[in-house]
Amino acid sequence: MGIIPVPLHISSQGIILLLFLLIITLLAALVLVWRRGDKRARALFESWKKEEYSRLLGWISMEADKRAAIQADAICREWQRNEEQKIRKDAVRRSHSVIRGKVTEHLIPWFPEFSYHPSDARFLGSPVDFIVFNGLSEGCLEEIVIVEVKTGLGSLSPRERSVARIIKEGRVRFEMIRKE
């Protein structure tokens, strides 16, 4: 048994209508596919844009941090160099002052400002600079004087102030220790 072909008699207007409907259907399908593709493409583009933005933002942030660290390091090194020079100059100045003070302490008995005979002065250095036995070199001891030498704007240290206070209060005595 075979298939018997049935002749279809379609007019040319029917064929045109059929082709028109087929074209409309294909165009509608094409529009749907295009819209879906467009939505998918937009979604992929938005996803890529966000990822790229995040990556770029991370890179910019990392580069900014690197540059900031380099600049901060350079500023710190410059500040350190300047401060080191200031500290060194200050240390030299202080060292000169200390040396001048030490030399002055030792030589003060021979300066005109020292009103006692140099032979009567005994250098201690700490907690006071000198004990002067005024008149001892001439055989006539008149007084014992505690002398602290200061140069420039120097002031008494707490220990030196306590020695001065004890002397002013009269809490000084002579003691003899005999060792046999």
Coordinates of C-alpha atoms in Angstrom, one line a residue:
M1 CA 0.0 0.0 0.0
G2 CA 1.3 3.3 -0.9
I3 CA 0.4 6.9 -0.2
I4 CA -1.9 8.4 -2.6
P5 CA -1.0 12.0 -3.4
V6 CA -4.0 14.3 -3.0
P7 CA -3.7 17.2 -5.3
L8 CA -4.0 20.5 -3.4
H9 CA -5.3 23.3 -5.3
I10 CA -4.1 26.5 -3.7
S11 CA -4.4 29.7 -5.4
S12 CA -1.5 32.1 -5.9
Q13 CA -3.1 34.5 -3.3
G14 CA -3.2 31.6 -0.8
I15 CA 0.5 30.8 -1.4
I16 CA 1.3 34.5 -1.0
L17 CA -0.7 34.6 2.2
L18 CA 0.9 31.4 3.4
L19 CA 4.4 32.8 2.6
F20 CA 3.5 36.1 4.3
L21 CA 2.4 34.2 7.4
L22 CA 5.6 32.1 7.3
I23 CA 7.7 35.3 7.0
I24 CA 5.8 36.9 9.9
T25 CA 6.3 33.8 12.0
L26 CA 10.0 33.7 11.2
L27 CA 10.3 37.4 11.9
A28 CA 8.5 37.0 15.3
A29 CA 10.8 34.1 16.2
L30 CA 13.8 36.1 15.1
V31 CA 12.7 39.0 17.3
L32 CA 12.2 36.7 20.3
V33 CA 15.6 35.1 19.8
W34 CA 17.2 38.5 19.3
R35 CA 15.6 39.9 22.5
R36 CA 16.7 36.8 24.5
G37 CA 20.2 37.2 23.0
D38 CA 20.1 40.9 23.7
K39 CA 19.1 40.3 27.3
R40 CA 21.8 37.6 27.7
A41 CA 24.4 39.9 26.1
R42 CA 23.4 42.7 28.4
A43 CA 23.6 40.5 31.4
L44 CA 27.0 39.2 30.4
F45 CA 28.1 42.7 29.6
E46 CA 26.9 44.0 33.0
S47 CA 28.6 41.1 34.8
W48 CA 31.9 41.7 32.9
K49 CA 31.6 45.5 33.6
K50 CA 31.2 44.8 37.3
E51 CA 34.1 42.4 37.4
E52 CA 36.3 44.7 35.4
Y53 CA 35.3 47.7 37.6
S54 CA 36.2 45.7 40.8
R55 CA 39.4 44.5 39.3
L56 CA 40.3 48.0 38.1
L57 CA 39.3 49.5 41.4
G58 CA 41.5 46.9 43.3
W59 CA 44.4 47.7 41.0
I60 CA 44.0 51.4 41.4
S61 CA 43.8 51.0 45.2
M62 CA 46.9 48.8 45.2
E63 CA 48.8 51.2 43.1
A64 CA 47.7 54.2 45.2
D65 CA 48.8 52.3 48.4
K66 CA 52.2 51.5 46.8
R67 CA 52.7 55.1 45.8
A68 CA 51.5 56.4 49.2
A69 CA 53.9 54.0 50.9
I70 CA 56.8 55.1 48.6
Q71 CA 56.0 58.8 49.3
A72 CA 55.6 58.2 53.0
D73 CA 58.9 56.4 53.1
A74 CA 60.6 59.2 51.2
I75 CA 59.1 61.8 53.5
C76 CA 60.1 59.8 56.6
R77 CA 63.7 59.4 55.4
E78 CA 63.9 63.2 54.7
W79 CA 62.4 64.0 58.1
Q80 CA 64.9 61.5 59.7
R81 CA 67.8 63.1 57.9
N82 CA 66.8 66.6 59.0
E83 CA 66.1 65.5 62.5
E84 CA 69.4 63.5 62.7
Q85 CA 71.3 66.6 61.6
K86 CA 69.5 68.7 64.2
I87 CA 70.1 66.1 66.9
R88 CA 73.8 65.9 65.9
K89 CA 74.2 69.7 66.0
D90 CA 72.4 69.9 69.3
A91 CA 74.6 67.1 70.7
V92 CA 77.7 68.9 69.5
R93 CA 76.4 72.2 71.1
R94 CA 75.6 70.4 74.3
S95 CA 78.9 68.6 74.3
H96 CA 80.8 71.9 73.9
S97 CA 78.7 73.3 76.7
V98 CA 79.5 70.3 79.0
I99 CA 83.2 70.4 78.1
R100 CA 83.4 74.1 78.6
G101 CA 81.6 73.7 82.0
K102 CA 84.0 70.9 83.1
V103 CA 87.1 72.9 82.1
T104 CA 85.7 76.0 83.8
E105 CA 85.0 73.9 87.0
H106 CA 88.6 72.8 87.1
L107 CA 90.1 76.2 86.2
I108 CA 87.8 78.5 88.2
P109 CA 90.2 78.8 91.2
W110 CA 92.6 80.7 88.9
F111 CA 89.9 83.0 87.4
P112 CA 89.5 86.6 88.8
E113 CA 85.9 85.8 89.7
F114 CA 87.1 83.2 92.3
S115 CA 87.5 85.3 95.5
Y116 CA 89.5 82.6 97.4
H117 CA 93.1 81.5 97.2
P118 CA 93.4 78.7 94.7
S119 CA 95.5 76.6 97.2
D120 CA 92.5 76.7 99.6
A121 CA 90.1 75.0 97.1
R122 CA 89.7 71.3 96.8
F123 CA 87.9 69.9 93.8
L124 CA 85.2 67.3 94.4
G125 CA 83.1 67.5 91.2
S126 CA 80.0 65.9 92.7
P127 CA 77.7 66.5 94.4
V128 CA 79.4 70.0 94.7
D129 CA 82.4 71.3 92.8
F130 CA 84.6 72.6 95.5
I131 CA 85.2 72.8 99.2
V132 CA 87.1 76.0 100.0
F133 CA 89.1 76.1 103.2
N134 CA 89.3 79.9 103.2
G135 CA 92.6 81.1 104.8
L136 CA 94.1 77.6 105.3
S137 CA 97.0 78.3 102.9
E138 CA 98.0 81.3 105.1
G139 CA 97.6 79.3 108.3
C140 CA 94.4 81.0 109.5
L141 CA 91.3 79.1 108.5
E142 CA 88.4 81.6 108.6
E143 CA 85.6 79.6 107.1
I144 CA 84.7 76.5 105.0
V145 CA 82.7 77.3 101.9
I146 CA 80.9 74.9 99.6
V147 CA 81.2 76.1 95.9
E148 CA 79.1 75.0 92.9
V149 CA 80.3 76.4 89.6
K150 CA 77.7 77.0 86.8
T151 CA 78.3 78.3 83.3
G152 CA 75.7 80.0 81.0
L153 CA 72.2 79.5 82.1
G154 CA 72.9 76.4 84.2
S155 CA 70.9 75.9 87.4
L156 CA 71.3 73.7 90.5
S157 CA 70.3 70.1 90.1
P158 CA 68.0 68.5 92.7
R159 CA 71.0 67.0 94.5
E160 CA 72.8 70.3 94.6
R161 CA 69.7 72.1 95.9
S162 CA 69.4 69.5 98.7
V163 CA 73.1 70.0 99.7
A164 CA 72.5 73.8 99.7
R165 CA 69.4 73.4 101.9
I166 CA 71.1 71.2 104.4
I167 CA 74.0 73.6 104.7
K168 CA 71.6 76.6 105.2
E169 CA 69.7 74.7 107.9
G170 CA 73.0 74.2 109.7
R171 CA 72.9 70.4 109.6
V172 CA 76.7 70.1 109.0
R173 CA 79.2 68.6 111.4
F174 CA 82.8 67.5 111.7
E175 CA 83.5 63.9 112.4
M176 CA 86.7 62.1 112.9
I177 CA 87.1 58.4 112.2
R178 CA 90.1 56.6 113.7
K179 CA 91.3 53.4 112.2
E180 CA 93.7 51.3 114.2

